[in-house]
Amino acid sequence: QVQLVESGGGSVQPGGSLRLSCAASGSIYRINDMAWYRQAPGKQRELVAAITTGGITNYVDSVKGRFTISRDNAKNTVYLQMNSLKPEDTAVYYCYCQHQRRWEGPVQYWGQGTQVTVSS
């Protein structure tokens, strides 16, 4: 079993910055892809950014050039640096990981979510 614990959400004015962190813990064999999703009220959950074990990244178009995803494989931790925040970035942000078990197939895990509010 793997647990994901997120931190770093909060309220910020437009143009501000926040940094989200998500640490995986538990009986970990190997963490594969890690990602951040978000869900705004009344909308579907969407992928914001993802990163492979080797550091390959991809972003939703709306955050390109403003958000940066990174990870520390030794700490099983993923980060999301969010700059130039806009009101439309307001959402609950969820951490995601794919855990490769030693003897069985991979399993997906989600964090509990952290609120990000961008408002003046």
Short mmCIF file of C-alpha atoms in Angstrom, two decimals:
data_model
loop_
_atom_site.label_atom_id
_atom_site.label_comp_id
_atom_site.label_asym_id
_atom_site.label_seq_id
_atom_site.Cartn_x
_atom_site.Cartn_y
_atom_site.Cartn_z
CA GLN A 1 0.00 0.00 0.00
CA VAL A 2 1.20 3.49 -0.91
CA GLN A 3 0.09 6.77 0.60
CA LEU A 4 0.41 10.16 -1.08
CA VAL A 5 0.56 13.24 1.13
CA GLU A 6 0.24 16.64 -0.50
CA SER A 7 1.18 20.04 0.84
CA GLY A 8 1.62 23.60 -0.33
CA GLY A 9 -1.85 24.69 -1.39
CA GLY A 10 -3.43 27.93 -0.31
CA SER A 11 -4.72 31.29 -1.45
CA VAL A 12 -2.77 33.72 -3.61
CA GLN A 13 -3.43 36.82 -5.66
CA PRO A 14 -3.33 36.71 -9.47
CA GLY A 15 0.25 36.73 -10.67
CA GLY A 16 1.47 35.02 -7.53
CA SER A 17 3.22 31.71 -7.04
CA LEU A 18 2.71 28.51 -5.11
CA ARG A 19 4.68 25.29 -4.85
CA LEU A 20 2.91 21.98 -4.30
CA SER A 21 4.68 18.92 -2.93
CA CYS A 22 3.55 15.32 -2.81
CA ALA A 23 5.45 12.57 -1.02
CA ALA A 24 4.79 8.88 -1.53
CA SER A 25 5.31 6.54 1.40
CA GLY A 26 4.54 2.98 2.42
CA SER A 27 5.55 -0.32 0.91
CA ILE A 28 7.16 1.07 -2.22
CA TYR A 29 8.91 -1.08 -4.78
CA ARG A 30 9.17 1.48 -7.58
CA ILE A 31 7.22 4.62 -8.45
CA ASN A 32 6.72 5.04 -12.19
CA ASP A 33 4.91 8.09 -13.59
CA MET A 34 3.87 10.88 -11.23
CA ALA A 35 1.47 13.67 -12.05
CA TRP A 36 -0.74 16.50 -10.86
CA TYR A 37 -4.40 16.71 -11.75
CA ARG A 38 -6.91 19.39 -10.83
CA GLN A 39 -10.64 19.68 -10.55
CA ALA A 40 -12.52 22.95 -10.47
CA PRO A 41 -16.12 23.18 -9.24
CA GLY A 42 -18.51 21.83 -11.84
CA LYS A 43 -15.72 20.59 -14.09
CA GLN A 44 -14.08 17.27 -14.79
CA ARG A 45 -10.72 16.39 -13.34
CA GLU A 46 -7.95 17.24 -15.80
CA LEU A 47 -4.30 16.39 -16.11
CA VAL A 48 -2.14 19.42 -15.36
CA ALA A 49 1.37 17.98 -15.64
CA ALA A 50 3.07 14.62 -15.62
CA ILE A 51 6.64 13.38 -15.29
CA THR A 52 8.25 10.03 -15.96
CA THR A 53 10.93 8.38 -13.86
CA GLY A 54 13.47 9.64 -16.36
CA GLY A 55 12.25 13.22 -16.14
CA ILE A 56 10.21 13.52 -19.33
CA THR A 57 7.41 15.99 -18.76
CA ASN A 58 4.17 17.03 -20.39
CA TYR A 59 1.73 19.81 -19.57
CA VAL A 60 -1.78 20.86 -20.41
CA ASP A 61 -1.60 23.79 -22.81
CA SER A 62 -3.14 26.26 -20.36
CA VAL A 63 -0.20 25.99 -17.92
CA LYS A 64 2.74 25.71 -20.33
CA GLY A 65 5.37 28.30 -19.53
CA ARG A 66 3.89 28.98 -16.08
CA PHE A 67 4.00 25.64 -14.23
CA THR A 68 6.97 23.31 -13.78
CA ILE A 69 6.75 19.73 -12.59
CA SER A 70 9.77 18.02 -11.08
CA ARG A 71 10.53 15.01 -8.93
CA ASP A 72 13.07 13.62 -6.52
CA ASN A 73 13.21 9.88 -7.15
CA ALA A 74 15.25 9.21 -4.02
CA LYS A 75 12.49 10.80 -1.92
CA ASN A 76 9.58 9.54 -4.04
CA THR A 77 8.38 13.12 -4.14
CA VAL A 78 6.88 15.20 -6.93
CA TYR A 79 6.62 18.99 -7.02
CA LEU A 80 4.59 21.50 -8.97
CA GLN A 81 5.93 25.02 -9.12
CA MET A 82 3.10 27.32 -10.19
CA ASN A 83 3.97 30.85 -11.31
CA SER A 84 1.89 33.65 -12.81
CA LEU A 85 -1.22 32.14 -11.33
CA LYS A 86 -4.59 33.07 -12.78
CA PRO A 87 -8.09 32.88 -11.30
CA GLU A 88 -8.85 30.03 -13.70
CA ASP A 89 -6.16 27.96 -11.97
CA THR A 90 -8.40 27.79 -8.91
CA ALA A 91 -9.14 24.13 -8.21
CA VAL A 92 -8.42 21.21 -5.95
CA TYR A 93 -5.09 19.77 -7.03
CA TYR A 94 -4.53 16.02 -6.76
CA CYS A 95 -1.26 14.14 -6.78
CA TYR A 96 -1.13 10.87 -8.72
CA CYS A 97 1.39 8.10 -9.01
CA GLN A 98 1.69 4.71 -10.60
CA HIS A 99 3.30 2.19 -8.28
CA GLN A 100 5.05 -0.75 -9.90
CA ARG A 101 4.73 -3.68 -7.54
CA ARG A 102 7.56 -6.19 -7.44
CA TRP A 103 5.59 -9.31 -8.36
CA GLU A 104 2.34 -7.92 -9.76
CA GLY A 105 1.09 -5.26 -12.14
CA PRO A 106 1.11 -1.51 -11.45
CA VAL A 107 -1.42 0.21 -9.21
CA GLN A 108 -2.57 3.83 -9.33
CA TYR A 109 -2.78 6.00 -6.24
CA TRP A 110 -4.24 9.44 -5.57
CA GLY A 111 -3.59 12.03 -2.92
CA GLN A 112 -6.34 13.59 -0.84
CA GLY A 113 -6.24 16.87 -2.74
CA THR A 114 -5.10 20.35 -1.82
CA GLN A 115 -7.04 23.55 -2.52
CA VAL A 116 -5.48 26.28 -4.63
CA THR A 117 -7.42 29.55 -4.78
CA VAL A 118 -6.34 32.47 -6.97
CA SER A 119 -8.30 35.60 -6.23
CA SER A 120 -7.82 39.31 -5.69
#
